[in-house]
CSV table of C-alpha atoms in Angstrom, one decimal:
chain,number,residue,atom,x,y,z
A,1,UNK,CA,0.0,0.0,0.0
A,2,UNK,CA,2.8,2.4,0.9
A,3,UNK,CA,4.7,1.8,-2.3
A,4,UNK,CA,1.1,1.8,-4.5
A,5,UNK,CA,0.5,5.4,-2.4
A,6,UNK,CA,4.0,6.6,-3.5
A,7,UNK,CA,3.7,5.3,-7.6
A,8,UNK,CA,-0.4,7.4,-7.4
A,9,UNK,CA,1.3,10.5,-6.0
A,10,UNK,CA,4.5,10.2,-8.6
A,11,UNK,CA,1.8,9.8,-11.4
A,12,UNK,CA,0.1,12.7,-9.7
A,13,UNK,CA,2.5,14.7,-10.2
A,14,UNK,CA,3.6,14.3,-13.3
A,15,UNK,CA,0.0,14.6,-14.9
A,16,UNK,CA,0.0,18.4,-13.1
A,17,UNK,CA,3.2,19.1,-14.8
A,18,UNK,CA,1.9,17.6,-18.4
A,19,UNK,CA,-1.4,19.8,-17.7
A,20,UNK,CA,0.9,22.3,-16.9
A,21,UNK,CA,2.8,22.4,-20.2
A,22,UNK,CA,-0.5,21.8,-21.8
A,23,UNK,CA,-1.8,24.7,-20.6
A,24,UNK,CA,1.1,26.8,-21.6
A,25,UNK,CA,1.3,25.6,-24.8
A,26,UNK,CA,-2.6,26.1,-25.8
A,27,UNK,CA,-1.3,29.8,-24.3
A,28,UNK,CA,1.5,30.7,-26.3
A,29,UNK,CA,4.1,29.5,-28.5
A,30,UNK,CA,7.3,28.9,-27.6
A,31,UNK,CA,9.1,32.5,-27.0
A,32,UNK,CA,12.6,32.9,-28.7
A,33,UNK,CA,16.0,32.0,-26.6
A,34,UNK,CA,17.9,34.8,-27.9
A,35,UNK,CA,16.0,38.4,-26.3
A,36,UNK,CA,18.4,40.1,-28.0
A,37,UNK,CA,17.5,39.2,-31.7
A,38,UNK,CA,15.8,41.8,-34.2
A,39,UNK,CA,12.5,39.8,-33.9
A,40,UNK,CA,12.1,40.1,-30.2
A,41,UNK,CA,13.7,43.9,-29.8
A,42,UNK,CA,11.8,45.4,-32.7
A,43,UNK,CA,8.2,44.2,-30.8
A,44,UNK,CA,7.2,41.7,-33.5
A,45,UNK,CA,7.6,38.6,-31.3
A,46,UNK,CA,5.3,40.1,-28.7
A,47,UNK,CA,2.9,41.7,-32.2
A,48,UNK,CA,2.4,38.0,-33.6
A,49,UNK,CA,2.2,36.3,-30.1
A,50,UNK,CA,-0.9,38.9,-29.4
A,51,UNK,CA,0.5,40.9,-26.9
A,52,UNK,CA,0.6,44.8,-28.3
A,53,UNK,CA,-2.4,46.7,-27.3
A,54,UNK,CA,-2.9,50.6,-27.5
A,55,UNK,CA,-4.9,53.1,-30.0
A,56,UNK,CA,-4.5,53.8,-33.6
A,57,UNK,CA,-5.3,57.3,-34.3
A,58,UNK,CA,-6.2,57.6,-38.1
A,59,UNK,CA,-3.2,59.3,-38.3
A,60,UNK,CA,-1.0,57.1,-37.0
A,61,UNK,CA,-2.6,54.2,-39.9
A,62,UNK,CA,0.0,52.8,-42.4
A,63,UNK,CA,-2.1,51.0,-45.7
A,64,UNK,CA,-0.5,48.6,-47.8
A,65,UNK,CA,-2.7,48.2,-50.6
A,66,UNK,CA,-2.6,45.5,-53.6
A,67,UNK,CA,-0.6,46.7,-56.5
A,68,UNK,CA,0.2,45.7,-60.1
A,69,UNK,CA,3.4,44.0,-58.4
A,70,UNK,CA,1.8,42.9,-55.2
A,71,UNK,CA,1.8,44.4,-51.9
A,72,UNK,CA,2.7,48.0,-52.0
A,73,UNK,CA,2.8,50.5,-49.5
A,74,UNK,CA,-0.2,53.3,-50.0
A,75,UNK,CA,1.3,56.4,-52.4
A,76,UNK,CA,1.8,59.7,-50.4
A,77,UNK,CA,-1.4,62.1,-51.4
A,78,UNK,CA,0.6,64.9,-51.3
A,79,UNK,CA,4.1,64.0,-52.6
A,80,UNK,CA,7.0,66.3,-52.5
A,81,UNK,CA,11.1,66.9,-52.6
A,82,UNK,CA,13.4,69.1,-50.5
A,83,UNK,CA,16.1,70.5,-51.4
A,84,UNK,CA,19.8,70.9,-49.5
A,85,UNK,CA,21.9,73.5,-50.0
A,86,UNK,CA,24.0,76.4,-48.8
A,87,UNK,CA,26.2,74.8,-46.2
A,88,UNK,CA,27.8,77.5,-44.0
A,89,UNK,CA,30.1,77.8,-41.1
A,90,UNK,CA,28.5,79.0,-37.9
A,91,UNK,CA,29.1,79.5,-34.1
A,92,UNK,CA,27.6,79.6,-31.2
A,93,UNK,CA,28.7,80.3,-27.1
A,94,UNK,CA,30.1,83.3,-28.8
A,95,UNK,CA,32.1,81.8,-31.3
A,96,UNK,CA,33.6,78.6,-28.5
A,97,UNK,CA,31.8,76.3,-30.7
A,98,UNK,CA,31.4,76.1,-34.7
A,99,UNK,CA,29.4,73.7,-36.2
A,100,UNK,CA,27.9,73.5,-40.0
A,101,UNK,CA,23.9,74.2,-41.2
A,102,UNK,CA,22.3,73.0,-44.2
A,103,UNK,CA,19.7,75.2,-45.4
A,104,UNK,CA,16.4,72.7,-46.1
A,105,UNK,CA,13.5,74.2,-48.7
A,106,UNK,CA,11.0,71.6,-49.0
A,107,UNK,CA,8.5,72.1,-51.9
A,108,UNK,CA,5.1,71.4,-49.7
A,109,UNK,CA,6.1,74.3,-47.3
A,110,UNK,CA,8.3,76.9,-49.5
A,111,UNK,CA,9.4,77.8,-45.8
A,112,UNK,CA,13.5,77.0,-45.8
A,113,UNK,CA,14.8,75.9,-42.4
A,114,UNK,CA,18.1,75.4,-41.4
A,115,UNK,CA,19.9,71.8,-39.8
A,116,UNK,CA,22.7,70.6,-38.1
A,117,UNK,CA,23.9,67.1,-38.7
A,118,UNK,CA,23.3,66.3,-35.2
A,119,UNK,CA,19.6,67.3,-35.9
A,120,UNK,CA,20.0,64.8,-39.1
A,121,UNK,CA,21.5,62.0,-36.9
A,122,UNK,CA,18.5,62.5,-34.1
A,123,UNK,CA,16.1,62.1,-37.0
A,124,UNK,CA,17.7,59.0,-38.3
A,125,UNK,CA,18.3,56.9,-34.4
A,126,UNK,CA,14.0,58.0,-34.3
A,127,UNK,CA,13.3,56.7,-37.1
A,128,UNK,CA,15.4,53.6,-37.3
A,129,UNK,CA,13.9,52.7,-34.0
A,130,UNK,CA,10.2,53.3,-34.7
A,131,UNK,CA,9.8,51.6,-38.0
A,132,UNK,CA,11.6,48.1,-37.7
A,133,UNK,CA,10.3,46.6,-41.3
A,134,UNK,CA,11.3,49.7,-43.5
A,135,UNK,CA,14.5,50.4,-44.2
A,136,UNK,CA,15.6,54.0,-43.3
A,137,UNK,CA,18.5,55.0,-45.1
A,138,UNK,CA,22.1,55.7,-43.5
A,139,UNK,CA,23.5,59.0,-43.0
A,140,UNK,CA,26.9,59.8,-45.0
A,141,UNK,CA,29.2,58.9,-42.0
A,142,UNK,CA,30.6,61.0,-39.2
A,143,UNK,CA,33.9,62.4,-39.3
A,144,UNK,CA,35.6,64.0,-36.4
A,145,UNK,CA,38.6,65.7,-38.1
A,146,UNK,CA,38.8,67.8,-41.3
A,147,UNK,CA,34.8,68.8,-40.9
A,148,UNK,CA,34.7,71.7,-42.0
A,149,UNK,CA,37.6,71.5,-45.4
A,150,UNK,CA,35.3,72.5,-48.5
A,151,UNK,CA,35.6,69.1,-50.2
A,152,UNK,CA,34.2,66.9,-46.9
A,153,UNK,CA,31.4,69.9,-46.7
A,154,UNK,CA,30.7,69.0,-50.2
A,155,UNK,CA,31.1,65.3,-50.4
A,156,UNK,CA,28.6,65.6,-47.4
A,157,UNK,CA,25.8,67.7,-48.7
A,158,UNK,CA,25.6,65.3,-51.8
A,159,UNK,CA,25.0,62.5,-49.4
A,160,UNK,CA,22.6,64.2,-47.6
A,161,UNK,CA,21.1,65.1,-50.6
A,162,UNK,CA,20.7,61.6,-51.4
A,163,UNK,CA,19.4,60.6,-48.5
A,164,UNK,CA,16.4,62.9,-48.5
A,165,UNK,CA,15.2,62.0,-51.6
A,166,UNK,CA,14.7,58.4,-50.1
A,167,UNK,CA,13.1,59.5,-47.3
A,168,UNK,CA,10.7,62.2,-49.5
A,169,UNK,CA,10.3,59.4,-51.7
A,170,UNK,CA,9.1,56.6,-49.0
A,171,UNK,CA,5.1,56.7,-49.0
A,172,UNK,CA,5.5,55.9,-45.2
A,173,UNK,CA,9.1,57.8,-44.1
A,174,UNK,CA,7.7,61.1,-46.4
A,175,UNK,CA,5.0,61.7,-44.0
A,176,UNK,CA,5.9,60.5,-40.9
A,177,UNK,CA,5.2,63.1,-37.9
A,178,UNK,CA,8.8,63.3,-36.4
A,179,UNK,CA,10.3,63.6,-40.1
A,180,UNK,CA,7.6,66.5,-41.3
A,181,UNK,CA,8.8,68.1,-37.4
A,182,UNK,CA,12.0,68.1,-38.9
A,183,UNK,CA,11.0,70.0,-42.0
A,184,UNK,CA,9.0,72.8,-40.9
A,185,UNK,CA,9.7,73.9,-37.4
A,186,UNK,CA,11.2,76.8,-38.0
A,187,UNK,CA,15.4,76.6,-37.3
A,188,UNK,CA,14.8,80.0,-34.9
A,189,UNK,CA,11.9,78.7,-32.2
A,190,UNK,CA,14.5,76.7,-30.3
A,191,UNK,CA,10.7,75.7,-28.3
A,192,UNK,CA,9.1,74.4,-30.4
A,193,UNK,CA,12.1,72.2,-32.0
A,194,UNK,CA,12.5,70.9,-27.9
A,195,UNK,CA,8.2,70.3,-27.8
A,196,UNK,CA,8.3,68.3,-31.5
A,197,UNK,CA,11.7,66.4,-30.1
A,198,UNK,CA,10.0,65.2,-27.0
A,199,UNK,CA,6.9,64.4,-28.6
A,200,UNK,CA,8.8,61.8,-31.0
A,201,UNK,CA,10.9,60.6,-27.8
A,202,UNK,CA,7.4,59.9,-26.2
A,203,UNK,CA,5.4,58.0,-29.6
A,204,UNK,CA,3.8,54.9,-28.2
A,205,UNK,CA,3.2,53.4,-31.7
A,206,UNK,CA,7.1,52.0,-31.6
A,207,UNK,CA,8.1,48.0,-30.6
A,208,UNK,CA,4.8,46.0,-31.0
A,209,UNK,CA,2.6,48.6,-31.1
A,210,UNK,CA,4.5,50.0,-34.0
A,211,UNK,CA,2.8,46.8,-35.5
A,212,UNK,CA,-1.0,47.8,-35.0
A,213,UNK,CA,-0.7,50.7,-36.9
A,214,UNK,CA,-0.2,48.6,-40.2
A,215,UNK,CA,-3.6,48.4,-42.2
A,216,UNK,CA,-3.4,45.6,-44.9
A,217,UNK,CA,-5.6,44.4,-47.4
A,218,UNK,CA,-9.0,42.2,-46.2
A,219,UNK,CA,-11.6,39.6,-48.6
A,220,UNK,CA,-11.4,37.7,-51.3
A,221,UNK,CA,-8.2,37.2,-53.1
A,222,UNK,CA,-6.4,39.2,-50.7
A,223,UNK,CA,-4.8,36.2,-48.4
A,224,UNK,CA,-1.1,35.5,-48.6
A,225,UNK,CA,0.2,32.2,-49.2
A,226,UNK,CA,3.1,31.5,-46.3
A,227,UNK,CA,5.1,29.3,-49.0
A,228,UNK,CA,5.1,32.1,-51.6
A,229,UNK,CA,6.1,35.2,-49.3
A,230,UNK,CA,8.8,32.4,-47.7
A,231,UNK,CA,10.0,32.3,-51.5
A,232,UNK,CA,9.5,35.8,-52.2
A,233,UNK,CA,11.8,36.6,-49.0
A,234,UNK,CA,14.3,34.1,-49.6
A,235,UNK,CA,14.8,34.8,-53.4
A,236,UNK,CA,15.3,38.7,-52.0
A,237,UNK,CA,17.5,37.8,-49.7
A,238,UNK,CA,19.7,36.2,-52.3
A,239,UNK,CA,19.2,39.2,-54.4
A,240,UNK,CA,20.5,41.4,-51.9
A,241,UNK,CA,23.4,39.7,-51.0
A,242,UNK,CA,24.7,39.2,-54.5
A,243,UNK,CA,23.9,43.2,-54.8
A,244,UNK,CA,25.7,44.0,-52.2
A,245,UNK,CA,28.8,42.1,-53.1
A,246,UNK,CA,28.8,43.8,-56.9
A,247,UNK,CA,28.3,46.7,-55.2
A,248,UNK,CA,31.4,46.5,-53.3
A,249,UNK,CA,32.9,45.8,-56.2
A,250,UNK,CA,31.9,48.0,-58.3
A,251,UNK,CA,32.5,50.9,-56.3
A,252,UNK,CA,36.6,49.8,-55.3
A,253,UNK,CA,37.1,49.4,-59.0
A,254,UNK,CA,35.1,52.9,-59.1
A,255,UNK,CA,37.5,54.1,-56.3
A,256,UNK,CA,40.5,52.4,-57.8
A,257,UNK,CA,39.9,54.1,-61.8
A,258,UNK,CA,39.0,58.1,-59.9
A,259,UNK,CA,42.7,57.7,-58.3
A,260,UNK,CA,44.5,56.4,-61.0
A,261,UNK,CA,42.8,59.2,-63.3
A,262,UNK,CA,43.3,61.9,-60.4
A,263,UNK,CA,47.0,61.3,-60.8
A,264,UNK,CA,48.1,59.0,-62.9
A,265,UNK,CA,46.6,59.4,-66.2
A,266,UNK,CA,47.1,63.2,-65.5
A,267,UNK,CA,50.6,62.7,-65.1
A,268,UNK,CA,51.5,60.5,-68.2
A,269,UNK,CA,49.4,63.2,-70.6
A,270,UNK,CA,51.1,65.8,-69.1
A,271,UNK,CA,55.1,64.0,-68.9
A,272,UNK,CA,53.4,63.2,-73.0
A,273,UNK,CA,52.8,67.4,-73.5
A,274,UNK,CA,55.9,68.3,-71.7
A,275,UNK,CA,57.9,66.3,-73.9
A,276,UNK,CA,56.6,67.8,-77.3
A,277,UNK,CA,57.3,71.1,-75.8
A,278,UNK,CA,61.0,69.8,-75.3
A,279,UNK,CA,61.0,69.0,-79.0
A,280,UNK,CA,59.7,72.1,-80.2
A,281,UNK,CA,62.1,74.5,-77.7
A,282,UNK,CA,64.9,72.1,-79.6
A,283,UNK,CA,63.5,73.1,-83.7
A,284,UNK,CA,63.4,77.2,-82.3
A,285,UNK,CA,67.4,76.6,-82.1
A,286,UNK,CA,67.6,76.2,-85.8
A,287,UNK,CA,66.3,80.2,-86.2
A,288,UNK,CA,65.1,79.5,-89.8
A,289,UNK,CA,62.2,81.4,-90.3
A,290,UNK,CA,59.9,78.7,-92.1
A,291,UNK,CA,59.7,76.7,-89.1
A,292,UNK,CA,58.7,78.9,-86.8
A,293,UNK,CA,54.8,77.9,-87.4
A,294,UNK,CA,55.5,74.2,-87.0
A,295,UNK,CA,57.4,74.9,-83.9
A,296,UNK,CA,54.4,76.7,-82.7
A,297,UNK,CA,52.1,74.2,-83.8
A,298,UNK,CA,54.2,71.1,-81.7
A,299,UNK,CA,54.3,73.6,-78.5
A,300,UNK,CA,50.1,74.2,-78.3
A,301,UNK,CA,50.2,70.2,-78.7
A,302,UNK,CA,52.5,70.1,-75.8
A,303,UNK,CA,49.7,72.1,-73.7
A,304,UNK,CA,46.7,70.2,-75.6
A,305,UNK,CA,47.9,67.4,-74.0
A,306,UNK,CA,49.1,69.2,-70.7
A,307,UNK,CA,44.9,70.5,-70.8
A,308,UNK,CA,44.3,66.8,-71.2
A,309,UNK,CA,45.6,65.5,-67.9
A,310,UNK,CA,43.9,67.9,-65.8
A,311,UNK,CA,40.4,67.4,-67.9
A,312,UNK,CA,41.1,63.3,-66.6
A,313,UNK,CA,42.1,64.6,-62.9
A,314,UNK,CA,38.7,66.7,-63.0
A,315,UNK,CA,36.7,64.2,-64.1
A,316,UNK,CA,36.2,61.5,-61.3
A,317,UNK,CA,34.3,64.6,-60.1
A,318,UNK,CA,31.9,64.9,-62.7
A,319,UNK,CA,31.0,60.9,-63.2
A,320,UNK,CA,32.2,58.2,-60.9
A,321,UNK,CA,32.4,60.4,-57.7
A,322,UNK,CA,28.2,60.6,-57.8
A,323,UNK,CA,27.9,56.6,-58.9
A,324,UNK,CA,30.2,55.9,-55.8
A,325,UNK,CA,27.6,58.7,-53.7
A,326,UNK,CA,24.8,56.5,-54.7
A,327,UNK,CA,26.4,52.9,-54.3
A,328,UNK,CA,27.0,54.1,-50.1
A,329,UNK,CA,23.4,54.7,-49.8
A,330,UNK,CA,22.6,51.5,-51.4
A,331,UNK,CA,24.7,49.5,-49.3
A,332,UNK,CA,23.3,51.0,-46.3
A,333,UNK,CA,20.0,49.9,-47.3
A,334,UNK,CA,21.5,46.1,-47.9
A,335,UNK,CA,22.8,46.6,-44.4
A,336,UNK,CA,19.0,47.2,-43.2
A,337,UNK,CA,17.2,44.0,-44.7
A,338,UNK,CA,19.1,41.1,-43.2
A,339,UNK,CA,17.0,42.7,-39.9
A,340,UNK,CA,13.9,43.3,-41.9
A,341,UNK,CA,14.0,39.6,-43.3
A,342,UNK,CA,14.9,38.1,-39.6
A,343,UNK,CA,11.5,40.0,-38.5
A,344,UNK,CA,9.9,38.2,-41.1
A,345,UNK,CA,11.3,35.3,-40.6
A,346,UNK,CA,10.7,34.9,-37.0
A,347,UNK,CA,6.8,35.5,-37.4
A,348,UNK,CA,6.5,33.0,-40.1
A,349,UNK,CA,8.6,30.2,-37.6
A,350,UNK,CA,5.3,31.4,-35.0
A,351,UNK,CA,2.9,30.3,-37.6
A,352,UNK,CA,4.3,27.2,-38.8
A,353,UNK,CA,4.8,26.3,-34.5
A,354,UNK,CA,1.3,27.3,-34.0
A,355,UNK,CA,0.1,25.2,-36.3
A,356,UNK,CA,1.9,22.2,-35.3
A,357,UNK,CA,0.2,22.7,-32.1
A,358,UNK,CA,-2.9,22.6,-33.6
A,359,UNK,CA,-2.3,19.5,-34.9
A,360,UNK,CA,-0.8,18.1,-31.6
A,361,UNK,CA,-4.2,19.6,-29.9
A,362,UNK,CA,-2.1,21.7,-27.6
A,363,UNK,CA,-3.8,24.7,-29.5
A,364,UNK,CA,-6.5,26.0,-30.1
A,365,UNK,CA,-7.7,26.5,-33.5
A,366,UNK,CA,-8.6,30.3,-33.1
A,367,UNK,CA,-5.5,31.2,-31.3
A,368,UNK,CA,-3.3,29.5,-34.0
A,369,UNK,CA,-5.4,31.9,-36.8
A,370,UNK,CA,-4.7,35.0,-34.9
A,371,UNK,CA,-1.2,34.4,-35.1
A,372,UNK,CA,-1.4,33.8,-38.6
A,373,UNK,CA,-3.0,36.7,-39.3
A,374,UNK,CA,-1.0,38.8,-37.6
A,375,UNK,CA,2.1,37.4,-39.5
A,376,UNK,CA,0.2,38.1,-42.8
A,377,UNK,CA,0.6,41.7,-41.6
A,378,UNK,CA,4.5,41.8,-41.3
A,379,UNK,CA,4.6,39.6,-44.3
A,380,UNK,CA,2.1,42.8,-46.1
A,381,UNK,CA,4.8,45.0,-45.1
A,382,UNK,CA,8.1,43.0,-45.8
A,383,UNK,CA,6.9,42.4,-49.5
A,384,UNK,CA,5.5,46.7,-49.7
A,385,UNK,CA,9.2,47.6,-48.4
A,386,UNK,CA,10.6,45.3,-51.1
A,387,UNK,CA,8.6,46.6,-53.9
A,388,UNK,CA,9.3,50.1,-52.5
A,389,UNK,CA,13.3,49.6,-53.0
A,390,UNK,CA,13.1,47.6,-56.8
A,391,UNK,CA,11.0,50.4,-57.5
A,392,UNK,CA,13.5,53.2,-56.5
A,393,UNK,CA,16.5,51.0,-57.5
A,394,UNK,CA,15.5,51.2,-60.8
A,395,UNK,CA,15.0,54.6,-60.8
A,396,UNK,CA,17.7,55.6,-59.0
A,397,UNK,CA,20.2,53.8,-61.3
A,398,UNK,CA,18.8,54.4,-64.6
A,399,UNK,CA,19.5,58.0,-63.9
A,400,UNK,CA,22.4,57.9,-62.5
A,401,UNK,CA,23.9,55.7,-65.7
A,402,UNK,CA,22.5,58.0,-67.6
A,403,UNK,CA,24.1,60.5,-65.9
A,404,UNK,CA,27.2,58.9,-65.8
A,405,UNK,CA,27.6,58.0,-69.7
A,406,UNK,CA,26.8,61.8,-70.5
A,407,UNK,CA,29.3,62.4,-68.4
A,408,UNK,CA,31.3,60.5,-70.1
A,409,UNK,CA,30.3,61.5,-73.3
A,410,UNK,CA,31.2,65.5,-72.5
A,411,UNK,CA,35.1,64.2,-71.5
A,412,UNK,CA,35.6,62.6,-74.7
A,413,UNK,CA,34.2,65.4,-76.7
A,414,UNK,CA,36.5,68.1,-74.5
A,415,UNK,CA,39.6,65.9,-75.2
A,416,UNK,CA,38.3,65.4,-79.0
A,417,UNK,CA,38.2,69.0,-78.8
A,418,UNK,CA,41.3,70.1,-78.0
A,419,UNK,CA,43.0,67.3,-80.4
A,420,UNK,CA,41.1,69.1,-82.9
A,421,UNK,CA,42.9,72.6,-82.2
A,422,UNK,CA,46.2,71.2,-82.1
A,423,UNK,CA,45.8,69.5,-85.4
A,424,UNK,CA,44.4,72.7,-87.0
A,425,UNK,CA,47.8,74.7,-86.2
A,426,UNK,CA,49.3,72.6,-88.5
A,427,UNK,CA,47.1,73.5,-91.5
A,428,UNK,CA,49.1,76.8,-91.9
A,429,UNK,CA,52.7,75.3,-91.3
C-alpha cells in the first residue's frame, strides 16, 4: 500500500506538470531563446504572439494596398522633394563652438529651415527605431577631423542630398510626424524644436505597437500564401546579397579608376605634353624662319595634351564620384534587410509552431489563426518595403547611368576638342 501510495502520487504529479505544459502551450508558442535578436527587440515577437495593445489614431494608420506588383505601400497624397543647399560655417557660445547648417526648402512648405547634422543624426536613431520593417537610409558617415575643409562639406551635402530623396520618396518615411517636425519647425523657435523632439521621444506606436498601426488588405483574393512570401523573401534575400557584393565591387574598381585618373593618367598626358614642348624649344634653335609655325604648332600640342591631364584629374568629379555617392546609400540599405527579413522570418517560424500545435491539440484553433493573421501583416509589409526599394533602385540607377555615360560622353568630346585645335595649327605650317 505504501509503495502503490508513493507510484499514485508520482503519477500525480507528473499529470499536473503535463497539464501544466499543456496549458502553456494552448497559451503561447514557444518565446525565442535569444531576447536580443531583431524579432524580439523590434516588438514583432510580442505583435504576432498577441501581446501589443494601444490606440491607432487615423493618423498614425499605415495602408498597404494590392498593387500591379503585389503588396505595396499606400502612395503619399501629397508627394513632395526638399532640397539641401548652402552649407555655412556657424558659431555659437560666442564663437567657443562652430558647427555647419544646411539650409532645407521643402517644396510642400516653401518655408526653408536650417539643420545641423546632429539634428540629421536624431532624426535618423528615431526613425530607425520606430519603423523596424522599412529600411531607413544611412546617413553619410561621421567624421571628427577635417569637418569643415570645402571638399568633406561638399562630399557631405551630396549625401545628404541623397538621402532625402529616399526618405521624401518613401510613401510611409515622407509623411511620418517626427520627419515633417523636422521640415517645418522653424530653425529660430529653439521651443518648439524641444516640444516636436520630445513628442517623437514619447510616440507609443514603436516596438509591438508599431505593428497595429499597419492596415493591410482584407476579402477575397487578398490572403497570402506562407510558402510564396517564404520564396518571395528568400529569393530577395539572395538578391541582396549578390547586390551587395557587386556593389562593393563595383565601387573599389570605381575608387581604384577616380585615383588612377586623379594622378596618374594626368601625369602621363602631361610627362606626353611636356615632352613635345621639349622638341619644339629644340627646332626654335635652328632660327630658320619657315619653321617657326611648325614649332608653334608642336608647343600648343604640348599644352593640348598638358589640358588633357587635368580634364582626366577633374573628371572623377563629374562621373564616378556621384555613382560611388549613390552605391554608399545603397549599401546601407543592404545593411538594413538582413534585420527586416529576420523580423519576417521569426513571425512565419510562430505560424508554422502554431500550427503544429494545432495538430498536436495543444492549441486551439482560433488562437493559431490570430497568429497567422498577424504574421500576414508583417509579411504585407516586408513584401510593400521590397517593392518600394526595386522600385526606386531602378529609378535611381537608370538616372544615374544615364548621368554617368553623359558624363562620359562631354570628356571625350572636350579631349576630341582640343585634339582638334592642335591639329588645325598645323594646317598653316
Amino acid at each position: 500500500r505504501p509503495l502503490q501510495s508513493n507510484t499514485h502520487f508520482e503519477l500525480s504529479q507528473r499529470n499536473k506538470q503535463e497539464l501544466s505544459t499543456w496549458q502553456d502551450s494552448s497559451a503561447t508558442v514557444s518565446r525565442n531563446l535569444n531576447r536580443f535578436s531583431t524579432f524580439v527587440k523590434s516588438g514583432g515577437e510580442a505583435f504576432v504572439l498577441g501581446e501589443a495593445s494601444g490606440f491607432v489614431k487615423d493618423g498614425d494608420k499605415l495602408c498597404v494596398v494590392l498593387g500591379p506588383r503585389g503588396p505595396e505601400w499606400q502612395e503619399n497624397p501629397y508627394p513632395f522633394q526638399c532640397s539641401i543647399e548652402d552649407p555655412t560655417k556657424q558659431t555659437k557660445f560666442k564663437g567657443m563652438k562652430s558647427y555647419i547648417a544646411y539650409k532645407l526648402v521643402p517644396s510642400h512648405t516653401g518655408q526653408q529651415v536650417h539643420r545641423r547634422y546632429k539634428h540629421f543624426d536624431w532624426l535618423y536613431g528615431r526613425l530607425a527605431e520606430k519603423f523596424p520593417v522599412i529600411s531607413v537610409p544611412h546617413l553619410p558617415e561621421k567624421q571628427a577631423t577635417g569637418r569643415f575643409e570645402e571638399d568633406f562639406i561638399s562630399k557631405r551635402r551630396k549625401g545628404l542630398a541623397w538621402w532625402m530623396d529616399h526618405m521624401c520618396s518613401h510613401p510611409v518615411l515622407a509623411q511620418c510626424d517626427a520627419f515633417q517636425h523636422f521640415l517645418t519647425c522653424p530653425s529660430t523657435d529653439e521651443k518648439a524644436w524641444k516640444q516636436g523632439k520630445r513628442k517623437a521621444e514619447k510616440d507609443e506606436m514603436v516596438g509591438a505597437n508599431f505593428f497595429l498601426t499597419i492596415s493591410v488588405p482584407t476579402g477575397p483574393g487578398a490572403g497570402l500564401d506562407l510558402q510564396e512570401v517564404e520564396s518571395q523573401v528568400d529569393g530577395f534575400k539572395a538578391f541582396t546579397k549578390k547586390m551587395d557584393e557587386s556593389a562593393l565591387q563595383l565601387n573599389h574598381t570605381a575608387n581604384e579608376f577616380a585615383r588612377k585618373q586623379v594622378t596618374g593618367f594626368k601625369k602621363e598626358y602631361q610627362k606626353v605634353g611636356h615632352s613635345f614642348k621639349c622638341l619644339s624649344q629644340a627646332f626654335e634653335l635652328d632660327q630658320q624662319a619657315f619653321s617657326a609655325g611648325l614649332n608653334q604648332a608642336i608647343a600648343f600640342t604640348g599644352e593640348a595634351y598638358d589640358a588633357i591631364g587635368d580634364l582626366f584629374a577633374d573628371q572623377p568629379r563629374q562621373d564616378l564620384d556621384p555613382v560611388m555617392d549613390l552605391l554608399a546609400l545603397y549599401q546601407g540599405h543592404l545593411a538594413n534587410f538582413p534585420d527586416i527579413i529576420h523580423v519576417q522570418k521569426g513571425a512565419l517560424t510562430k505560424v508554422k509552431e502554431s500550427k503544429r500545435h494545432v495538430e498536436e491539440g495543444k492549441m486551439e484553433l482560433q488562437k493559431a489563426e490570430g497568429i497567422q493573421e498577424r504574421c500576414n501583416i508583417i509579411s504585407f509589409a516586408t513584401l510593400a518595403e521590397i517593392n518600394h526599394f526595386h522600385k526606386i533602385r531602378v529609378r535611381d540607377f537608370k538616372s544615374q547611368m544615364q548621368h554617368f555615360l553623359q558624363q562620359q560622353i562631354l570628356f571625350f568630346q572636350k579631349v576630341t576638342q582640343k585634339l582638334e585645335e592642335a591639329l588645325h595649327k598645323y594646317d598653316s605650317v
